[in-house]
GROMACS .gro file of C-alpha atoms in nm:
model
  414
    1MET     CA    1   2.267  -1.199  -0.316
    2GLY     CA    2   1.983  -1.234   0.017
    3LYS     CA    3   1.792  -1.552   0.147
    4ASN     CA    4   1.557  -1.807  -0.058
    5ALA     CA    5   1.604  -1.676  -0.325
    6VAL     CA    6   1.323  -1.843  -0.615
    7GLU     CA    7   1.542  -1.945  -0.912
    8GLU     CA    8   1.271  -1.811  -1.176
    9LEU     CA    9   1.218  -1.469  -1.049
   10PRO     CA   10   1.458  -1.220  -1.116
   11TYR     CA   11   1.447  -1.099  -0.782
   12THR     CA   12   1.541  -1.241  -0.377
   13ILE     CA   13   1.336  -1.186  -0.129
   14VAL     CA   14   1.522  -1.061   0.207
   15PRO     CA   15   1.277  -1.188   0.511
   16ASP     CA   16   1.481  -0.968   0.679
   17GLY     CA   17   1.560  -0.675   0.492
   18SER     CA   18   1.352  -0.344   0.483
   19VAL     CA   19   1.331   0.033   0.431
   20THR     CA   20   1.706   0.051   0.589
   21THR     CA   21   1.886  -0.186   0.399
   22PRO     CA   22   1.914  -0.031   0.130
   23ALA     CA   23   2.221   0.161   0.106
   24GLY     CA   24   2.204   0.518   0.223
   25PHE     CA   25   1.847   0.460   0.489
   26ARG     CA   26   1.789   0.576   0.865
   27ALA     CA   27   1.482   0.528   1.034
   28GLY     CA   28   1.340   0.604   1.312
   29GLY     CA   29   1.000   0.642   1.523
   30LEU     CA   30   0.887   0.744   1.901
   31HIS     CA   31   0.571   0.831   2.128
   32CYS     CA   32   0.513   1.215   2.104
   33GLY     CA   33   0.159   1.207   2.307
   34LEU     CA   34  -0.072   1.180   1.986
   35LYS     CA   35  -0.203   0.784   2.064
   36LYS     CA   36  -0.403   0.836   2.428
   37THR     CA   37  -0.261   0.494   2.452
   38THR     CA   38   0.198   0.507   2.435
   39ARG     CA   39   0.238   0.311   2.072
   40PHE     CA   40   0.452   0.524   1.851
   41ASP     CA   41   0.323   0.845   1.657
   42LEU     CA   42   0.560   0.985   1.515
   43GLY     CA   43   0.900   0.852   1.309
   44ALA     CA   44   1.118   0.937   0.976
   45ILE     CA   45   1.261   0.793   0.696
   46VAL     CA   46   1.603   1.014   0.686
   47CYS     CA   47   1.814   0.957   0.299
   48GLU     CA   48   2.206   1.028   0.348
   49VAL     CA   49   2.173   1.173   0.065
   50PRO     CA   50   1.873   1.374  -0.130
   51ALA     CA   51   1.731   1.135  -0.323
   52THR     CA   52   1.553   1.107  -0.630
   53ALA     CA   53   1.186   1.094  -0.539
   54ALA     CA   54   0.855   1.068  -0.674
   55ALA     CA   55   0.472   0.969  -0.503
   56VAL     CA   56   0.126   0.889  -0.610
   57TYR     CA   57  -0.184   1.096  -0.406
   58THR     CA   58  -0.553   1.056  -0.266
   59THR     CA   59  -0.793   1.126  -0.585
   60ASN     CA   60  -0.983   1.187  -0.257
   61VAL     CA   61  -1.127   1.572  -0.338
   62PHE     CA   62  -1.086   1.641   0.012
   63GLN     CA   63  -0.677   1.651   0.095
   64ALA     CA   64  -0.557   1.647   0.399
   65ALA     CA   65  -0.289   1.919   0.421
   66PRO     CA   66   0.016   1.649   0.429
   67LEU     CA   67  -0.044   1.623   0.049
   68GLN     CA   68   0.017   1.985   0.004
   69VAL     CA   69   0.329   1.943   0.147
   70THR     CA   70   0.512   1.685  -0.016
   71ARG     CA   71   0.396   1.802  -0.352
   72ASP     CA   72   0.551   2.121  -0.298
   73SER     CA   73   0.800   1.966  -0.148
   74ILE     CA   74   0.853   1.720  -0.479
   75SER     CA   75   0.776   2.002  -0.723
   76GLN     CA   76   1.104   2.228  -0.661
   77GLU     CA   77   1.357   1.962  -0.741
   78GLY     CA   78   1.232   1.640  -0.797
   79LYS     CA   79   1.447   1.483  -0.435
   80LEU     CA   80   1.383   1.416  -0.152
   81GLN     CA   81   1.563   1.334   0.145
   82ALA     CA   82   1.286   1.303   0.477
   83VAL     CA   83   1.048   1.142   0.491
   84LEU     CA   84   0.810   1.236   0.846
   85VAL     CA   85   0.502   1.027   0.983
   86ASN     CA   86   0.275   1.120   1.262
   87SER     CA   87  -0.063   0.897   1.352
   88GLY     CA   88  -0.329   0.935   1.539
   89ASN     CA   89  -0.420   1.251   1.377
   90ALA     CA   90  -0.517   1.303   0.980
   91ASN     CA   91  -0.417   1.679   0.997
   92ALA     CA   92  -0.711   1.646   0.701
   93CYS     CA   93  -1.011   1.893   0.723
   94THR     CA   94  -0.836   2.134   0.915
   95GLY     CA   95  -0.867   2.455   0.692
   96LYS     CA   96  -0.550   2.710   0.742
   97GLN     CA   97  -0.417   2.596   1.043
   98GLY     CA   98  -0.393   2.300   0.948
   99GLU     CA   99  -0.177   2.355   0.654
  100GLU     CA  100   0.071   2.597   0.884
  101ASP     CA  101   0.124   2.340   1.121
  102ALA     CA  102   0.212   2.038   0.830
  103TYR     CA  103   0.495   2.326   0.703
  104ARG     CA  104   0.611   2.325   1.034
  105MET     CA  105   0.672   1.995   1.075
  106ARG     CA  106   0.875   1.989   0.782
  107SER     CA  107   1.067   2.322   0.800
  108THR     CA  108   1.150   2.244   1.247
  109LEU     CA  109   1.291   1.796   1.075
  110ALA     CA  110   1.445   2.023   0.809
  111GLN     CA  111   1.655   2.244   1.053
  112ARG     CA  112   1.755   1.950   1.340
  113LEU     CA  113   1.834   1.828   1.003
  114GLY     CA  114   2.091   2.026   0.919
  115ILE     CA  115   1.911   1.982   0.519
  116ALA     CA  116   1.678   2.198   0.267
  117GLU     CA  117   1.270   2.287   0.384
  118HIS     CA  118   1.206   2.100   0.053
  119TYR     CA  119   1.352   1.802   0.110
  120VAL     CA  120   1.167   1.691   0.351
  121ALA     CA  121   0.761   1.503   0.247
  122VAL     CA  122   0.553   1.490   0.524
  123ALA     CA  123   0.256   1.243   0.591
  124SER     CA  124  -0.030   1.170   0.917
  125THR     CA  125  -0.324   0.907   0.948
  126GLY     CA  126  -0.608   0.878   1.197
  127VAL     CA  127  -0.899   1.112   1.266
  128ILE     CA  128  -1.017   1.387   1.065
  129GLY     CA  129  -1.083   1.669   1.117
  130GLU     CA  130  -0.913   1.786   1.448
  131LEU     CA  131  -0.631   1.995   1.493
  132LEU     CA  132  -0.287   1.841   1.527
  133LYS     CA  133  -0.094   1.894   1.904
  134MET     CA  134   0.183   2.128   1.797
  135ASP     CA  135   0.342   2.172   2.095
  136ARG     CA  136   0.380   1.755   2.157
  137VAL     CA  137   0.429   1.682   1.709
  138LEU     CA  138   0.718   1.971   1.777
  139LYS     CA  139   0.890   1.830   2.058
  140GLY     CA  140   0.890   1.469   1.895
  141VAL     CA  141   0.994   1.612   1.641
  142GLU     CA  142   1.307   1.769   1.777
  143SER     CA  143   1.361   1.434   1.933
  144LEU     CA  144   1.355   1.175   1.661
  145PRO     CA  145   1.725   1.237   1.514
  146ALA     CA  146   1.829   1.063   1.791
  147LYS     CA  147   1.651   0.772   1.709
  148LEU     CA  148   1.766   0.724   1.383
  149THR     CA  149   1.942   0.410   1.274
  150ASP     CA  150   2.039   0.201   0.986
  151GLN     CA  151   1.921  -0.179   1.128
  152ASN     CA  152   1.611  -0.317   1.113
  153SER     CA  153   1.524  -0.223   1.468
  154GLY     CA  154   1.503   0.213   1.349
  155ALA     CA  155   1.279   0.047   1.118
  156ASP     CA  156   1.082  -0.123   1.375
  157ASP     CA  157   1.031   0.164   1.504
  158PHE     CA  158   0.890   0.315   1.231
  159CYS     CA  159   0.665   0.089   1.091
  160GLN     CA  160   0.502   0.126   1.422
  161ALA     CA  161   0.478   0.470   1.472
  162ILE     CA  162   0.254   0.521   1.175
  163LEU     CA  163   0.008   0.244   1.225
  164THR     CA  164  -0.337   0.307   1.343
  165THR     CA  165  -0.576   0.023   1.364
  166ASP     CA  166  -0.361  -0.186   1.204
  167LEU     CA  167  -0.285  -0.526   1.356
  168VAL     CA  168   0.043  -0.610   1.229
  169LYS     CA  169   0.356  -0.414   1.086
  170LYS     CA  170   0.357  -0.402   0.704
  171GLU     CA  171   0.774  -0.434   0.500
  172CYS     CA  172   0.898  -0.592   0.227
  173CYS     CA  173   1.286  -0.557   0.100
  174VAL     CA  174   1.408  -0.772  -0.209
  175GLN     CA  175   1.723  -0.697  -0.341
  176VAL     CA  176   1.818  -0.753  -0.805
  177ARG     CA  177   2.127  -0.730  -1.057
  178VAL     CA  178   2.162  -0.454  -1.227
  179ASP     CA  179   2.442  -0.367  -1.375
  180GLY     CA  180   2.634  -0.644  -1.226
  181LYS     CA  181   2.552  -0.421  -0.934
  182ILE     CA  182   2.362  -0.577  -0.624
  183VAL     CA  183   2.015  -0.306  -0.597
  184THR     CA  184   1.734  -0.330  -0.292
  185ILE     CA  185   1.418  -0.216  -0.269
  186ALA     CA  186   1.228  -0.219   0.020
  187GLY     CA  187   0.907  -0.081   0.117
  188ALA     CA  188   0.685  -0.070   0.466
  189ALA     CA  189   0.312   0.081   0.470
  190LYS     CA  190  -0.028   0.073   0.712
  191GLY     CA  191  -0.379   0.104   0.603
  192SER     CA  192  -0.643  -0.122   0.753
  193GLY     CA  193  -0.959   0.035   0.691
  194MET     CA  194  -1.115   0.344   0.495
  195ILE     CA  195  -0.951   0.111   0.196
  196HIS     CA  196  -1.095   0.152  -0.205
  197PRO     CA  197  -0.798   0.297  -0.385
  198ASN     CA  198  -0.838   0.517  -0.641
  199MET     CA  199  -0.404   0.561  -0.572
  200ALA     CA  200  -0.316   0.417  -0.343
  201THR     CA  201  -0.555   0.446   0.027
  202MET     CA  202  -0.335   0.456   0.282
  203LEU     CA  203   0.032   0.542   0.332
  204ALA     CA  204   0.360   0.366   0.231
  205PHE     CA  205   0.681   0.506   0.146
  206MET     CA  206   0.997   0.257  -0.020
  207THR     CA  207   1.342   0.341  -0.057
  208THR     CA  208   1.585   0.180  -0.298
  209ASP     CA  209   1.961   0.172  -0.371
  210ALA     CA  210   1.893   0.252  -0.744
  211GLU     CA  211   2.078   0.571  -0.963
  212ILE     CA  212   1.741   0.602  -1.183
  213GLU     CA  213   1.548   0.861  -1.401
  214ARG     CA  214   1.325   1.015  -1.167
  215GLU     CA  215   1.095   1.044  -1.504
  216SER     CA  216   1.110   0.655  -1.430
  217LEU     CA  217   1.103   0.650  -1.135
  218GLN     CA  218   0.711   0.860  -1.169
  219ARG     CA  219   0.655   0.666  -1.468
  220LEU     CA  220   0.688   0.325  -1.269
  221LEU     CA  221   0.514   0.458  -0.919
  222GLY     CA  222   0.224   0.524  -1.107
  223GLN     CA  223   0.230   0.158  -1.344
  224THR     CA  224   0.299  -0.052  -1.010
  225THR     CA  225   0.044   0.112  -0.836
  226ASP     CA  226  -0.233   0.035  -1.084
  227VAL     CA  227  -0.176  -0.298  -1.038
  228THR     CA  228  -0.148  -0.371  -0.671
  229PHE     CA  229  -0.255  -0.082  -0.466
  230ASN     CA  230  -0.510   0.041  -0.653
  231MET     CA  231  -0.632  -0.312  -0.683
  232ILE     CA  232  -0.733  -0.400  -0.253
  233THR     CA  233  -1.077  -0.289  -0.083
  234VAL     CA  234  -1.168  -0.258   0.324
  235ASP     CA  235  -1.451  -0.090   0.329
  236GLY     CA  236  -1.507   0.082   0.043
  237ASP     CA  237  -1.400   0.353   0.126
  238THR     CA  238  -1.097   0.641  -0.002
  239SER     CA  239  -0.953   0.808   0.248
  240THR     CA  240  -0.796   1.155   0.236
  241ASN     CA  241  -0.426   1.120   0.311
  242ASP     CA  242  -0.327   0.861   0.050
  243MET     CA  243   0.006   0.849  -0.005
  244LEU     CA  244   0.274   0.669  -0.159
  245VAL     CA  245   0.688   0.798  -0.202
  246ALA     CA  246   0.926   0.646  -0.337
  247MET     CA  247   1.307   0.741  -0.269
  248ALA     CA  248   1.622   0.606  -0.467
  249SER     CA  249   1.936   0.763  -0.304
  250GLY     CA  250   2.143   0.606  -0.630
  251LEU     CA  251   2.429   0.472  -0.436
  252ALA     CA  252   2.382   0.093  -0.536
  253GLY     CA  253   2.683   0.213  -0.837
  254ASN     CA  254   2.445   0.087  -1.073
  255ASN     CA  255   2.398   0.308  -1.391
  256LYS     CA  256   2.124   0.535  -1.377
  257LEU     CA  257   1.755   0.346  -1.453
  258HIS     CA  258   1.501   0.402  -1.755
  259GLU     CA  259   1.273   0.210  -1.995
  260GLY     CA  260   1.564   0.148  -2.198
  261HIS     CA  261   1.870  -0.012  -1.989
  262PRO     CA  262   1.895  -0.366  -2.056
  263ASP     CA  263   1.763  -0.470  -1.650
  264TRP     CA  264   1.551  -0.262  -1.590
  265PRO     CA  265   1.225  -0.531  -1.710
  266ALA     CA  266   1.469  -0.724  -1.398
  267PHE     CA  267   1.445  -0.396  -1.192
  268ALA     CA  268   1.062  -0.306  -1.327
  269ALA     CA  269   0.996  -0.647  -1.199
  270ALA     CA  270   1.126  -0.625  -0.844
  271PHE     CA  271   0.969  -0.286  -0.775
  272ARG     CA  272   0.632  -0.441  -0.842
  273ARG     CA  273   0.694  -0.754  -0.650
  274VAL     CA  274   0.776  -0.550  -0.365
  275CYS     CA  275   0.432  -0.333  -0.384
  276GLU     CA  276   0.250  -0.639  -0.435
  277HIS     CA  277   0.364  -0.781  -0.095
  278LEU     CA  278   0.245  -0.491   0.107
  279ALA     CA  279  -0.088  -0.453  -0.123
  280GLN     CA  280  -0.146  -0.824   0.052
  281ALA     CA  281  -0.034  -0.701   0.340
  282ILE     CA  282  -0.295  -0.416   0.362
  283ALA     CA  283  -0.611  -0.632   0.228
  284ARG     CA  284  -0.562  -0.943   0.490
  285ASP     CA  285  -0.479  -0.712   0.793
  286GLY     CA  286  -0.822  -0.533   0.714
  287GLU     CA  287  -1.001  -0.384   0.985
  288GLY     CA  288  -1.172  -0.710   1.191
  289ALA     CA  289  -1.034  -0.952   0.935
  290THR     CA  290  -0.955  -1.301   0.928
  291LYS     CA  291  -0.938  -1.414   0.510
  292LEU     CA  292  -0.786  -1.292   0.313
  293ILE     CA  293  -0.965  -1.232   0.018
  294GLU     CA  294  -0.810  -1.282  -0.325
  295VAL     CA  295  -0.980  -1.231  -0.709
  296ASN     CA  296  -0.852  -1.362  -1.010
  297VAL     CA  297  -1.027  -1.187  -1.363
  298ALA     CA  298  -0.914  -1.393  -1.696
  299GLY     CA  299  -1.157  -1.375  -2.096
  300ALA     CA  300  -1.263  -1.021  -2.018
  301ALA     CA  301  -1.205  -0.787  -2.369
  302THR     CA  302  -0.924  -0.571  -2.176
  303GLU     CA  303  -0.696  -0.569  -1.895
  304GLU     CA  304  -0.916  -0.230  -1.774
  305GLY     CA  305  -1.254  -0.473  -1.777
  306ALA     CA  306  -1.040  -0.761  -1.567
  307ARG     CA  307  -0.936  -0.471  -1.363
  308ALA     CA  308  -1.347  -0.318  -1.301
  309ILE     CA  309  -1.501  -0.653  -1.272
  310ALA     CA  310  -1.219  -0.813  -1.007
  311LYS     CA  311  -1.294  -0.428  -0.793
  312THR     CA  312  -1.643  -0.472  -0.861
  313VAL     CA  313  -1.635  -0.862  -0.696
  314ILE     CA  314  -1.348  -0.779  -0.366
  315GLY     CA  315  -1.540  -0.491  -0.324
  316SER     CA  316  -1.941  -0.620  -0.262
  317SER     CA  317  -2.054  -0.678   0.096
  318LEU     CA  318  -2.198  -0.998   0.019
  319VAL     CA  319  -1.920  -1.088  -0.100
  320LYS     CA  320  -1.739  -1.031   0.130
  321SER     CA  321  -1.998  -1.169   0.449
  322ALA     CA  322  -2.074  -1.516   0.227
  323VAL     CA  323  -1.748  -1.579   0.263
  324PHE     CA  324  -1.662  -1.479   0.649
  325GLY     CA  325  -1.991  -1.658   0.726
  326ALA     CA  326  -1.783  -2.003   0.455
  327ASP     CA  327  -2.040  -1.920   0.238
  328ALA     CA  328  -2.046  -2.065  -0.152
  329ASN     CA  329  -2.262  -1.817  -0.244
  330TRP     CA  330  -2.176  -1.809  -0.636
  331GLY     CA  331  -2.487  -1.593  -0.743
  332ARG     CA  332  -2.368  -1.330  -0.503
  333ILE     CA  333  -2.015  -1.326  -0.748
  334ILE     CA  334  -2.191  -1.389  -1.073
  335ALA     CA  335  -2.421  -1.055  -0.912
  336ALA     CA  336  -2.068  -0.863  -0.938
  337VAL     CA  337  -1.966  -0.937  -1.207
  338GLY     CA  338  -2.246  -0.876  -1.354
  339ARG     CA  339  -2.354  -0.477  -1.226
  340SER     CA  340  -1.915  -0.372  -1.276
  341GLY     CA  341  -1.987  -0.197  -1.559
  342VAL     CA  342  -1.819  -0.405  -1.792
  343PRO     CA  343  -1.951  -0.553  -2.129
  344VAL     CA  344  -2.003  -0.915  -2.020
  345ASP     CA  345  -2.116  -1.213  -2.209
  346PRO     CA  346  -2.402  -1.388  -2.010
  347GLU     CA  347  -2.352  -1.699  -2.116
  348THR     CA  348  -1.957  -1.770  -2.124
  349VAL     CA  349  -1.845  -1.677  -1.756
  350ASP     CA  350  -1.620  -1.974  -1.550
  351ILE     CA  351  -1.676  -1.927  -1.142
  352ARG     CA  352  -1.432  -2.122  -0.896
  353ILE     CA  353  -1.347  -2.146  -0.520
  354GLY     CA  354  -1.025  -2.257  -0.484
  355ASP     CA  355  -1.029  -2.573  -0.731
  356ILE     CA  356  -1.429  -2.578  -0.609
  357VAL     CA  357  -1.616  -2.566  -0.987
  358MET     CA  358  -1.908  -2.383  -0.946
  359LEU     CA  359  -1.973  -2.168  -1.306
  360GLU     CA  360  -1.931  -2.328  -1.621
  361GLN     CA  361  -2.066  -2.139  -2.003
  362SER     CA  362  -2.333  -1.896  -1.688
  363ARG     CA  363  -2.470  -2.273  -1.594
  364PRO     CA  364  -2.466  -2.353  -1.208
  365ILE     CA  365  -2.248  -2.778  -1.164
  366PRO     CA  366  -2.319  -2.928  -0.871
  367PHE     CA  367  -2.043  -2.904  -0.637
  368ASP     CA  368  -1.947  -3.032  -0.286
  369GLU     CA  369  -2.054  -2.883  -0.018
  370GLU     CA  370  -1.902  -2.984   0.256
  371ALA     CA  371  -1.556  -2.949   0.057
  372ALA     CA  372  -1.691  -2.590   0.027
  373LEU     CA  373  -1.711  -2.513   0.346
  374GLU     CA  374  -1.400  -2.655   0.441
  375TYR     CA  375  -1.221  -2.456   0.115
  376LEU     CA  376  -1.417  -2.189   0.274
  377LYS     CA  377  -1.310  -2.222   0.646
  378GLY     CA  378  -0.937  -2.111   0.527
  379GLN     CA  379  -0.719  -1.803   0.613
  380THR     CA  380  -0.709  -1.775   0.229
  381VAL     CA  381  -1.004  -1.778  -0.035
  382VAL     CA  382  -0.903  -1.720  -0.444
  383ILE     CA  383  -1.184  -1.620  -0.606
  384HIS     CA  384  -1.163  -1.735  -1.020
  385VAL     CA  385  -1.445  -1.624  -1.277
  386ASP     CA  386  -1.275  -1.637  -1.657
  387LEU     CA  387  -1.568  -1.485  -1.890
  388HIS     CA  388  -1.368  -1.630  -2.205
  389MET     CA  389  -1.464  -1.305  -2.449
  390GLY     CA  390  -1.007  -1.227  -2.483
  391GLN     CA  391  -0.717  -1.196  -2.331
  392GLY     CA  392  -0.752  -0.900  -2.028
  393GLU     CA  393  -0.656  -1.039  -1.697
  394ALA     CA  394  -0.614  -0.848  -1.301
  395THR     CA  395  -0.614  -0.958  -0.920
  396ALA     CA  396  -0.742  -0.771  -0.675
  397TRP     CA  397  -0.718  -0.773  -0.313
  398GLY     CA  398  -0.966  -0.753  -0.009
  399CYS     CA  399  -1.103  -0.956   0.284
  400ASP     CA  400  -1.403  -1.067   0.460
  401LEU     CA  401  -1.663  -0.795   0.640
  402THR     CA  402  -1.731  -0.898   0.986
  403TYR     CA  403  -1.884  -0.820   1.336
  404ASP     CA  404  -1.507  -0.673   1.493
  405TYR     CA  405  -1.524  -0.388   1.140
  406VAL     CA  406  -1.859  -0.274   1.255
  407ARG     CA  407  -1.752  -0.276   1.590
  408ILE     CA  408  -1.423  -0.095   1.502
  409ASN     CA  409  -1.544   0.204   1.379
  410ALA     CA  410  -1.811   0.318   1.549
  411ALA     CA  411  -1.590   0.349   1.837
  412TYR     CA  412  -1.298   0.445   1.589
  413ARG     CA  413  -1.272   0.882   1.798
  414THR     CA  414  -1.330   0.667   2.133
   0.00000   0.00000   0.00000
């Protein structure tokens, strides 16, 4: 059932898996000329059958044209057979022309694949406010089907094609048994800057060969997004192009999944594992980042309150700067907790950085500064906050704020 199984988990991680590992999927990518370098900038994932589809989108009021196209596609039958993605240009705030260009991308790929137009979703990422160089895009779309393969090489090309300021590709694959059949769930994502979820601040694409009811897939996608992609931040900015699309080919041979299916909890846990891995990978690869920060909040009155506090702490520029400088400044953490907008008892808060206790019942505890310094120099920093008010828990992920973040974004268009 895959490699490196963990006994207590209902799923198995497939370390060499990709979005093409689930049955029925191919992927590929190429350079069409949107980027100034020769890096790939156009990619697609294609399913051999119309796949059950679900999606979530940015809540930014200014939504890029591809989001409208994808909504339109999914709304017609609740199925997709292809996702076409370009990087290097967001096709956002581009008016009627941008909308027409996104629909042309959809129709051109549909014609090349011989499928209905509404079976194609479109996604874009890159600079806002510039029209696509459609001659280059359409030429690339014409060539793309020949690049598609069900091998990992196709998935790798797709992952490279969707990157902007990302330094590394982001993917994950797991397997789980449903009705005795092996079901595979995989995902690929991009995201490094303009990351502050109010949905999922990035582009992400999930494939599975599970047979699943569309409504159940949509609910699972939304619920899982809330506790994974919606719990990451890099810089407090929510993009105009954020989109998370899931496609289920139904080729695994299982009985149709839904919330009442006996194997639903195992499938949902596996689905969450893929999303959580991708979310953490985005946070770790934040623009200019040197460290992944994890904030665990416990003892909140509600889960919603715990989420709000965790996201406030992880999003604090002062906390992020302190972690970059390896400064064990717990005062910045408690200040972020206090301004989260969530009711907190100011007399009962505990704070730990790693295993080092710094605050108990809201009172400072002497700690070893040298030990804290060494811990904060590591690549992963975990902050624990316990409010002692209830059972609400949540985890958020982010990264440190470095000089390079400013350098990268000061010259983003140039």
